[in-house]
Amino acid sequence: DSGVTQTPKHLITATGQRVTLRCSPRSGDLSVYWYQQSLDQGLQFLIQYYNGEERAKGNILERFSAQQFPDLHSELNLSSLELGDSALYFCASSVGQISEAFFGQGTRLTVV
Amino acid sequence: GQNIDQPTEMTATEGAIVQINCTYQTSGFNGLFWYQQHAGEAPTFLSYNVLDGLEEKGRFSSFLSRSKGYSYLLLKELQMKDSASYLCAVRDNAGNMLTFGGGTRLMVKP
């Protein structure tokens, strides 16, 4: 158990819908990262927050957005969902910006 | 940006040693990480190199050469449970983005 908690574990929804994925980082970790992993694909970096502020943006679609709240938990919002958005979405956290990142168990999103 | 290359697949025999290579080209560098990922599960941290040289941790070792943009992960005394994907990741200069390579799927055979 990495200490990073993601909910829900599984999510099935229809095209065009909107969903919110939630991440609680390890206690004391200020950095949160979101990654997308499609079937048999590598981890694609989406976005990073540090202590509530956006710090880096990767290949994140405009239909996707995220935020980190004062209690440091983070949410990833996915809207106007398409079939191609079906993937595992991982959240990771780290103490600072140099230390290793620890991953949550992921949310498996299936868009039908 | 970051460009990270790893072999897609490797096969090795139980009890043997295997070396998984990773080359990277980055606009900034602040550390290289290796993670292990079993199918459908979360990546788990294995090792971290920021200076040149070898870091040893039990059966796993990781090497870094910053001048060559090269790292390898060495797995000794392979066990069947080592069958997994091994991900090389580079952190940028600002300490922000952690960019992953496509991963190397290792199959350990009896």
PDB file of C-alpha atoms in Angstrom:
ATOM      1  CA  ASP A   1       0.000   0.000   0.000  1.00  0.00           C
ATOM      2  CA  SER A   2       1.609   3.229  -1.230  1.00  0.00           C
ATOM      3  CA  GLY A   3      -0.549   5.482   0.944  1.00  0.00           C
ATOM      4  CA  VAL A   4      -2.060   7.192  -2.096  1.00  0.00           C
ATOM      5  CA  THR A   5      -5.806   6.631  -2.329  1.00  0.00           C
ATOM      6  CA  GLN A   6      -7.818   6.891  -5.514  1.00  0.00           C
ATOM      7  CA  THR A   7     -11.566   6.652  -5.861  1.00  0.00           C
ATOM      8  CA  PRO A   8     -13.462   5.145  -7.465  1.00  0.00           C
ATOM      9  CA  LYS A   9     -11.531   2.023  -8.481  1.00  0.00           C
ATOM     10  CA  HIS A  10     -13.780   1.367 -11.445  1.00  0.00           C
ATOM     11  CA  LEU A  11     -16.074   3.639 -13.416  1.00  0.00           C
ATOM     12  CA  ILE A  12     -18.282   2.834 -16.379  1.00  0.00           C
ATOM     13  CA  THR A  13     -20.011   5.688 -18.132  1.00  0.00           C
ATOM     14  CA  ALA A  14     -21.475   6.647 -21.483  1.00  0.00           C
ATOM     15  CA  THR A  15     -20.002   8.838 -24.189  1.00  0.00           C
ATOM     16  CA  GLY A  16     -20.656  12.518 -23.711  1.00  0.00           C
ATOM     17  CA  GLN A  17     -20.802  12.252 -19.931  1.00  0.00           C
ATOM     18  CA  ARG A  18     -18.612  13.898 -17.308  1.00  0.00           C
ATOM     19  CA  VAL A  19     -16.805  12.180 -14.443  1.00  0.00           C
ATOM     20  CA  THR A  20     -14.620  13.207 -11.529  1.00  0.00           C
ATOM     21  CA  LEU A  21     -11.728  11.124 -10.279  1.00  0.00           C
ATOM     22  CA  ARG A  22     -10.417  11.726  -6.797  1.00  0.00           C
ATOM     23  CA  CYS A  23      -6.967  11.359  -5.290  1.00  0.00           C
ATOM     24  CA  SER A  24      -5.772  11.644  -1.703  1.00  0.00           C
ATOM     25  CA  PRO A  25      -1.981  11.908  -1.543  1.00  0.00           C
ATOM     26  CA  ARG A  26       0.227  10.351   1.110  1.00  0.00           C
ATOM     27  CA  SER A  27       0.248  12.259   4.351  1.00  0.00           C
ATOM     28  CA  GLY A  28       2.708  15.137   4.048  1.00  0.00           C
ATOM     29  CA  ASP A  29       3.095  14.966   0.272  1.00  0.00           C
ATOM     30  CA  LEU A  30       2.620  18.317  -1.435  1.00  0.00           C
ATOM     31  CA  SER A  31       2.972  17.242  -5.069  1.00  0.00           C
ATOM     32  CA  VAL A  32       0.255  15.410  -6.977  1.00  0.00           C
ATOM     33  CA  TYR A  33       0.619  14.045 -10.513  1.00  0.00           C
ATOM     34  CA  TRP A  34      -2.024  12.636 -12.846  1.00  0.00           C
ATOM     35  CA  TYR A  35      -1.237  10.060 -15.541  1.00  0.00           C
ATOM     36  CA  GLN A  36      -3.280   8.284 -18.181  1.00  0.00           C
ATOM     37  CA  GLN A  37      -2.424   4.738 -19.249  1.00  0.00           C
ATOM     38  CA  SER A  38      -4.323   3.264 -22.157  1.00  0.00           C
ATOM     39  CA  LEU A  39      -4.285  -0.480 -22.890  1.00  0.00           C
ATOM     40  CA  ASP A  40      -0.713  -1.657 -23.466  1.00  0.00           C
ATOM     41  CA  GLN A  41       0.490   1.919 -23.544  1.00  0.00           C
ATOM     42  CA  GLY A  42       2.951   3.817 -21.411  1.00  0.00           C
ATOM     43  CA  LEU A  43       2.123   6.332 -18.732  1.00  0.00           C
ATOM     44  CA  GLN A  44       1.184   9.666 -20.276  1.00  0.00           C
ATOM     45  CA  PHE A  45       1.736  12.631 -17.999  1.00  0.00           C
ATOM     46  CA  LEU A  46      -1.317  14.854 -17.740  1.00  0.00           C
ATOM     47  CA  ILE A  47      -0.757  17.471 -15.070  1.00  0.00           C
ATOM     48  CA  GLN A  48       1.056  18.219 -11.805  1.00  0.00           C
ATOM     49  CA  TYR A  49       0.116  20.310  -8.793  1.00  0.00           C
ATOM     50  CA  TYR A  50       2.306  21.434  -5.946  1.00  0.00           C
ATOM     51  CA  ASN A  51       0.730  22.750  -2.761  1.00  0.00           C
ATOM     52  CA  GLY A  52      -2.402  23.818  -4.587  1.00  0.00           C
ATOM     53  CA  GLU A  53      -0.779  25.382  -7.624  1.00  0.00           C
ATOM     54  CA  GLU A  54      -0.482  23.960 -11.119  1.00  0.00           C
ATOM     55  CA  ARG A  55       3.192  23.350 -11.852  1.00  0.00           C
ATOM     56  CA  ALA A  56       3.389  21.390 -15.095  1.00  0.00           C
ATOM     57  CA  LYS A  57       1.081  20.405 -17.879  1.00  0.00           C
ATOM     58  CA  GLY A  58       1.556  17.489 -20.228  1.00  0.00           C
ATOM     59  CA  ASN A  59      -0.659  16.087 -22.952  1.00  0.00           C
ATOM     60  CA  ILE A  60      -3.900  16.973 -21.238  1.00  0.00           C
ATOM     61  CA  LEU A  61      -6.927  17.527 -23.429  1.00  0.00           C
ATOM     62  CA  GLU A  62      -8.969  20.701 -23.097  1.00  0.00           C
ATOM     63  CA  ARG A  63     -11.932  18.509 -22.085  1.00  0.00           C
ATOM     64  CA  PHE A  64      -9.929  17.503 -19.006  1.00  0.00           C
ATOM     65  CA  SER A  65      -9.206  19.688 -16.007  1.00  0.00           C
ATOM     66  CA  ALA A  66      -7.844  19.211 -12.527  1.00  0.00           C
ATOM     67  CA  GLN A  67      -7.363  20.987  -9.263  1.00  0.00           C
ATOM     68  CA  GLN A  68      -5.702  20.513  -5.905  1.00  0.00           C
ATOM     69  CA  PHE A  69      -7.595  21.632  -2.850  1.00  0.00           C
ATOM     70  CA  PRO A  70      -6.291  23.235   0.373  1.00  0.00           C
ATOM     71  CA  ASP A  71      -6.310  19.831   2.080  1.00  0.00           C
ATOM     72  CA  LEU A  72      -4.048  18.669  -0.790  1.00  0.00           C
ATOM     73  CA  HIS A  73      -6.420  16.142  -2.267  1.00  0.00           C
ATOM     74  CA  SER A  74      -6.859  16.451  -6.013  1.00  0.00           C
ATOM     75  CA  GLU A  75      -9.607  15.862  -8.530  1.00  0.00           C
ATOM     76  CA  LEU A  76      -9.380  15.158 -12.242  1.00  0.00           C
ATOM     77  CA  ASN A  77     -12.459  16.124 -14.220  1.00  0.00           C
ATOM     78  CA  LEU A  78     -13.094  14.490 -17.577  1.00  0.00           C
ATOM     79  CA  SER A  79     -15.921  15.854 -19.696  1.00  0.00           C
ATOM     80  CA  SER A  80     -17.567  15.119 -23.058  1.00  0.00           C
ATOM     81  CA  LEU A  81     -16.172  11.637 -22.731  1.00  0.00           C
ATOM     82  CA  GLU A  82     -15.219   9.663 -25.827  1.00  0.00           C
ATOM     83  CA  LEU A  83     -14.569   5.960 -26.289  1.00  0.00           C
ATOM     84  CA  GLY A  84     -10.849   6.704 -26.583  1.00  0.00           C
ATOM     85  CA  ASP A  85     -10.790   8.101 -23.059  1.00  0.00           C
ATOM     86  CA  SER A  86     -11.158   4.592 -21.693  1.00  0.00           C
ATOM     87  CA  ALA A  87      -7.962   3.999 -19.726  1.00  0.00           C
ATOM     88  CA  LEU A  88      -6.389   3.604 -16.324  1.00  0.00           C
ATOM     89  CA  TYR A  89      -5.927   6.944 -14.629  1.00  0.00           C
ATOM     90  CA  PHE A  90      -3.211   7.050 -12.002  1.00  0.00           C
ATOM     91  CA  CYS A  91      -2.503   9.625  -9.375  1.00  0.00           C
ATOM     92  CA  ALA A  92       0.918   9.833  -7.759  1.00  0.00           C
ATOM     93  CA  SER A  93       2.276  11.992  -4.964  1.00  0.00           C
ATOM     94  CA  SER A  94       5.671  13.007  -3.672  1.00  0.00           C
ATOM     95  CA  VAL A  95       6.970  14.997  -0.745  1.00  0.00           C
ATOM     96  CA  GLY A  96       8.670  17.605  -2.858  1.00  0.00           C
ATOM     97  CA  GLN A  97       9.726  18.074  -6.414  1.00  0.00           C
ATOM     98  CA  ILE A  98      12.823  15.904  -6.280  1.00  0.00           C
ATOM     99  CA  SER A  99      11.807  12.834  -4.326  1.00  0.00           C
ATOM    100  CA  GLU A 100      10.292   9.711  -5.806  1.00  0.00           C
ATOM    101  CA  ALA A 101       6.595   9.597  -6.594  1.00  0.00           C
ATOM    102  CA  PHE A 102       4.278   6.961  -5.136  1.00  0.00           C
ATOM    103  CA  PHE A 103       1.304   5.786  -7.149  1.00  0.00           C
ATOM    104  CA  GLY A 104      -2.252   5.057  -6.195  1.00  0.00           C
ATOM    105  CA  GLN A 105      -3.998   1.915  -7.453  1.00  0.00           C
ATOM    106  CA  GLY A 106      -5.638   3.813 -10.260  1.00  0.00           C
ATOM    107  CA  THR A 107      -9.160   4.349 -11.533  1.00  0.00           C
ATOM    108  CA  ARG A 108     -10.178   2.186 -14.457  1.00  0.00           C
ATOM    109  CA  LEU A 109     -12.488   4.244 -16.648  1.00  0.00           C
ATOM    110  CA  THR A 110     -14.572   2.533 -19.284  1.00  0.00           C
ATOM    111  CA  VAL A 111     -16.538   4.697 -21.692  1.00  0.00           C
ATOM    112  CA  VAL A 112     -19.279   2.833 -23.558  1.00  0.00           C
TER     113      VAL A 112
ATOM    114  CA  GLY B   1      10.845  18.120 -23.987  1.00  0.00           C
ATOM    115  CA  GLN B   2      11.846  14.618 -23.017  1.00  0.00           C
ATOM    116  CA  ASN B   3      12.465  11.583 -25.218  1.00  0.00           C
ATOM    117  CA  ILE B   4      12.970   8.276 -23.434  1.00  0.00           C
ATOM    118  CA  ASP B   5      13.715   4.964 -25.168  1.00  0.00           C
ATOM    119  CA  GLN B   6      13.581   1.445 -23.778  1.00  0.00           C
ATOM    120  CA  PRO B   7      13.351  -1.961 -25.451  1.00  0.00           C
ATOM    121  CA  THR B   8       9.740  -3.071 -25.744  1.00  0.00           C
ATOM    122  CA  GLU B   9      10.192  -6.649 -24.583  1.00  0.00           C
ATOM    123  CA  MET B  10      12.855  -8.888 -23.081  1.00  0.00           C
ATOM    124  CA  THR B  11      12.913 -12.523 -22.054  1.00  0.00           C
ATOM    125  CA  ALA B  12      15.194 -14.094 -19.462  1.00  0.00           C
ATOM    126  CA  THR B  13      15.536 -17.314 -17.516  1.00  0.00           C
ATOM    127  CA  GLU B  14      14.785 -17.816 -13.848  1.00  0.00           C
ATOM    128  CA  GLY B  15      17.957 -17.423 -11.785  1.00  0.00           C
ATOM    129  CA  ALA B  16      19.760 -15.434 -14.479  1.00  0.00           C
ATOM    130  CA  ILE B  17      20.750 -11.761 -14.693  1.00  0.00           C
ATOM    131  CA  VAL B  18      19.081  -9.278 -17.037  1.00  0.00           C
ATOM    132  CA  GLN B  19      19.963  -5.687 -17.914  1.00  0.00           C
ATOM    133  CA  ILE B  20      17.276  -3.293 -19.120  1.00  0.00           C
ATOM    134  CA  ASN B  21      18.625  -0.214 -20.871  1.00  0.00           C
ATOM    135  CA  CYS B  22      17.147   3.254 -21.047  1.00  0.00           C
ATOM    136  CA  THR B  23      18.385   6.182 -23.096  1.00  0.00           C
ATOM    137  CA  TYR B  24      17.027   9.682 -22.769  1.00  0.00           C
ATOM    138  CA  GLN B  25      17.271  13.071 -24.412  1.00  0.00           C
ATOM    139  CA  THR B  26      15.984  15.860 -22.243  1.00  0.00           C
ATOM    140  CA  SER B  27      15.876  19.616 -22.164  1.00  0.00           C
ATOM    141  CA  GLY B  28      16.627  19.407 -18.449  1.00  0.00           C
ATOM    142  CA  PHE B  29      17.491  16.656 -16.014  1.00  0.00           C
ATOM    143  CA  ASN B  30      16.929  16.269 -12.311  1.00  0.00           C
ATOM    144  CA  GLY B  31      16.980  12.547 -11.686  1.00  0.00           C
ATOM    145  CA  LEU B  32      16.129   9.203 -13.255  1.00  0.00           C
ATOM    146  CA  PHE B  33      13.736   6.698 -11.714  1.00  0.00           C
ATOM    147  CA  TRP B  34      12.951   3.048 -12.305  1.00  0.00           C
ATOM    148  CA  TYR B  35       9.529   1.613 -11.541  1.00  0.00           C
ATOM    149  CA  GLN B  36       8.086  -1.882 -11.746  1.00  0.00           C
ATOM    150  CA  GLN B  37       4.524  -2.368 -12.953  1.00  0.00           C
ATOM    151  CA  HIS B  38       2.564  -5.606 -13.015  1.00  0.00           C
ATOM    152  CA  ALA B  39      -0.290  -5.659 -15.505  1.00  0.00           C
ATOM    153  CA  GLY B  40      -3.264  -3.615 -14.339  1.00  0.00           C
ATOM    154  CA  GLU B  41      -1.521  -2.543 -11.149  1.00  0.00           C
ATOM    155  CA  ALA B  42       0.136   0.627  -9.930  1.00  0.00           C
ATOM    156  CA  PRO B  43       3.806   1.296 -10.702  1.00  0.00           C
ATOM    157  CA  THR B  44       6.014   0.741  -7.677  1.00  0.00           C
ATOM    158  CA  PHE B  45       9.239   2.620  -7.080  1.00  0.00           C
ATOM    159  CA  LEU B  46      12.473   0.648  -7.492  1.00  0.00           C
ATOM    160  CA  SER B  47      15.386   3.077  -7.656  1.00  0.00           C
ATOM    161  CA  TYR B  48      16.553   6.637  -8.144  1.00  0.00           C
ATOM    162  CA  ASN B  49      19.777   8.014  -9.671  1.00  0.00           C
ATOM    163  CA  VAL B  50      20.715  11.656  -9.859  1.00  0.00           C
ATOM    164  CA  LEU B  51      24.518  11.332  -9.899  1.00  0.00           C
ATOM    165  CA  ASP B  52      26.610   9.139 -12.172  1.00  0.00           C
ATOM    166  CA  GLY B  53      27.298   5.645 -10.955  1.00  0.00           C
ATOM    167  CA  LEU B  54      25.701   2.540  -9.618  1.00  0.00           C
ATOM    168  CA  GLU B  55      23.015   2.337  -6.946  1.00  0.00           C
ATOM    169  CA  GLU B  56      22.499  -1.120  -5.473  1.00  0.00           C
ATOM    170  CA  LYS B  57      19.415  -2.261  -3.637  1.00  0.00           C
ATOM    171  CA  GLY B  58      19.229  -5.982  -3.004  1.00  0.00           C
ATOM    172  CA  ARG B  59      18.743  -7.917  -6.245  1.00  0.00           C
ATOM    173  CA  PHE B  60      18.200  -4.683  -8.179  1.00  0.00           C
ATOM    174  CA  SER B  61      20.852  -2.164  -9.226  1.00  0.00           C
ATOM    175  CA  SER B  62      20.576   0.941 -11.358  1.00  0.00           C
ATOM    176  CA  PHE B  63      23.303   2.789 -13.216  1.00  0.00           C
ATOM    177  CA  LEU B  64      23.372   6.307 -14.625  1.00  0.00           C
ATOM    178  CA  SER B  65      25.659   8.146 -17.021  1.00  0.00           C
ATOM    179  CA  ARG B  66      24.430  11.706 -17.429  1.00  0.00           C
ATOM    180  CA  SER B  67      26.952  12.578 -20.147  1.00  0.00           C
ATOM    181  CA  LYS B  68      25.682   9.683 -22.272  1.00  0.00           C
ATOM    182  CA  GLY B  69      22.009  10.076 -21.388  1.00  0.00           C
ATOM    183  CA  TYR B  70      21.992   6.431 -20.406  1.00  0.00           C
ATOM    184  CA  SER B  71      20.795   4.269 -17.574  1.00  0.00           C
ATOM    185  CA  TYR B  72      20.266   0.603 -16.965  1.00  0.00           C
ATOM    186  CA  LEU B  73      18.428  -1.510 -14.450  1.00  0.00           C
ATOM    187  CA  LEU B  74      20.143  -4.766 -13.502  1.00  0.00           C
ATOM    188  CA  LEU B  75      18.089  -7.575 -12.037  1.00  0.00           C
ATOM    189  CA  LYS B  76      19.966 -10.497 -10.497  1.00  0.00           C
ATOM    190  CA  GLU B  77      18.796 -13.975  -9.471  1.00  0.00           C
ATOM    191  CA  LEU B  78      15.632 -13.560 -11.486  1.00  0.00           C
ATOM    192  CA  GLN B  79      12.420 -14.926 -10.036  1.00  0.00           C
ATOM    193  CA  MET B  80       9.168 -15.678 -11.800  1.00  0.00           C
ATOM    194  CA  LYS B  81       7.516 -12.820  -9.905  1.00  0.00           C
ATOM    195  CA  ASP B  82       9.922 -10.401 -11.624  1.00  0.00           C
ATOM    196  CA  SER B  83       7.860 -10.803 -14.795  1.00  0.00           C
ATOM    197  CA  ALA B  84       6.483  -7.285 -15.182  1.00  0.00           C
ATOM    198  CA  SER B  85       6.983  -4.050 -17.061  1.00  0.00           C
ATOM    199  CA  TYR B  86       9.922  -1.891 -16.024  1.00  0.00           C
ATOM    200  CA  LEU B  87       9.500   1.822 -16.535  1.00  0.00           C
ATOM    201  CA  CYS B  88      12.293   4.347 -16.845  1.00  0.00           C
ATOM    202  CA  ALA B  89      11.305   7.909 -15.931  1.00  0.00           C
ATOM    203  CA  VAL B  90      13.143  11.228 -16.025  1.00  0.00           C
ATOM    204  CA  ARG B  91      12.375  14.299 -13.944  1.00  0.00           C
ATOM    205  CA  ASP B  92      12.918  17.663 -15.622  1.00  0.00           C
ATOM    206  CA  ASN B  93      15.130  20.475 -14.394  1.00  0.00           C
ATOM    207  CA  ALA B  94      12.358  22.338 -12.688  1.00  0.00           C
ATOM    208  CA  GLY B  95      11.638  19.217 -10.672  1.00  0.00           C
ATOM    209  CA  ASN B  96       8.166  19.081 -12.049  1.00  0.00           C
ATOM    210  CA  MET B  97       7.338  16.737 -14.878  1.00  0.00           C
ATOM    211  CA  LEU B  98       8.166  13.076 -14.407  1.00  0.00           C
ATOM    212  CA  THR B  99       8.184  11.658 -17.920  1.00  0.00           C
ATOM    213  CA  PHE B 100       8.009   7.894 -18.459  1.00  0.00           C
ATOM    214  CA  GLY B 101       9.370   5.766 -21.246  1.00  0.00           C
ATOM    215  CA  GLY B 102       7.107   3.197 -22.853  1.00  0.00           C
ATOM    216  CA  GLY B 103       8.303   0.489 -20.495  1.00  0.00           C
ATOM    217  CA  THR B 104      10.067  -2.832 -21.046  1.00  0.00           C
ATOM    218  CA  ARG B 105       7.957  -5.953 -20.630  1.00  0.00           C
ATOM    219  CA  LEU B 106      10.151  -8.613 -19.035  1.00  0.00           C
ATOM    220  CA  MET B 107       9.136 -12.250 -19.214  1.00  0.00           C
ATOM    221  CA  VAL B 108      10.946 -14.638 -16.888  1.00  0.00           C
ATOM    222  CA  LYS B 109      10.815 -18.267 -17.992  1.00  0.00           C
ATOM    223  CA  PRO B 110      11.578 -21.374 -15.934  1.00  0.00           C
TER     224      PRO B 110
END
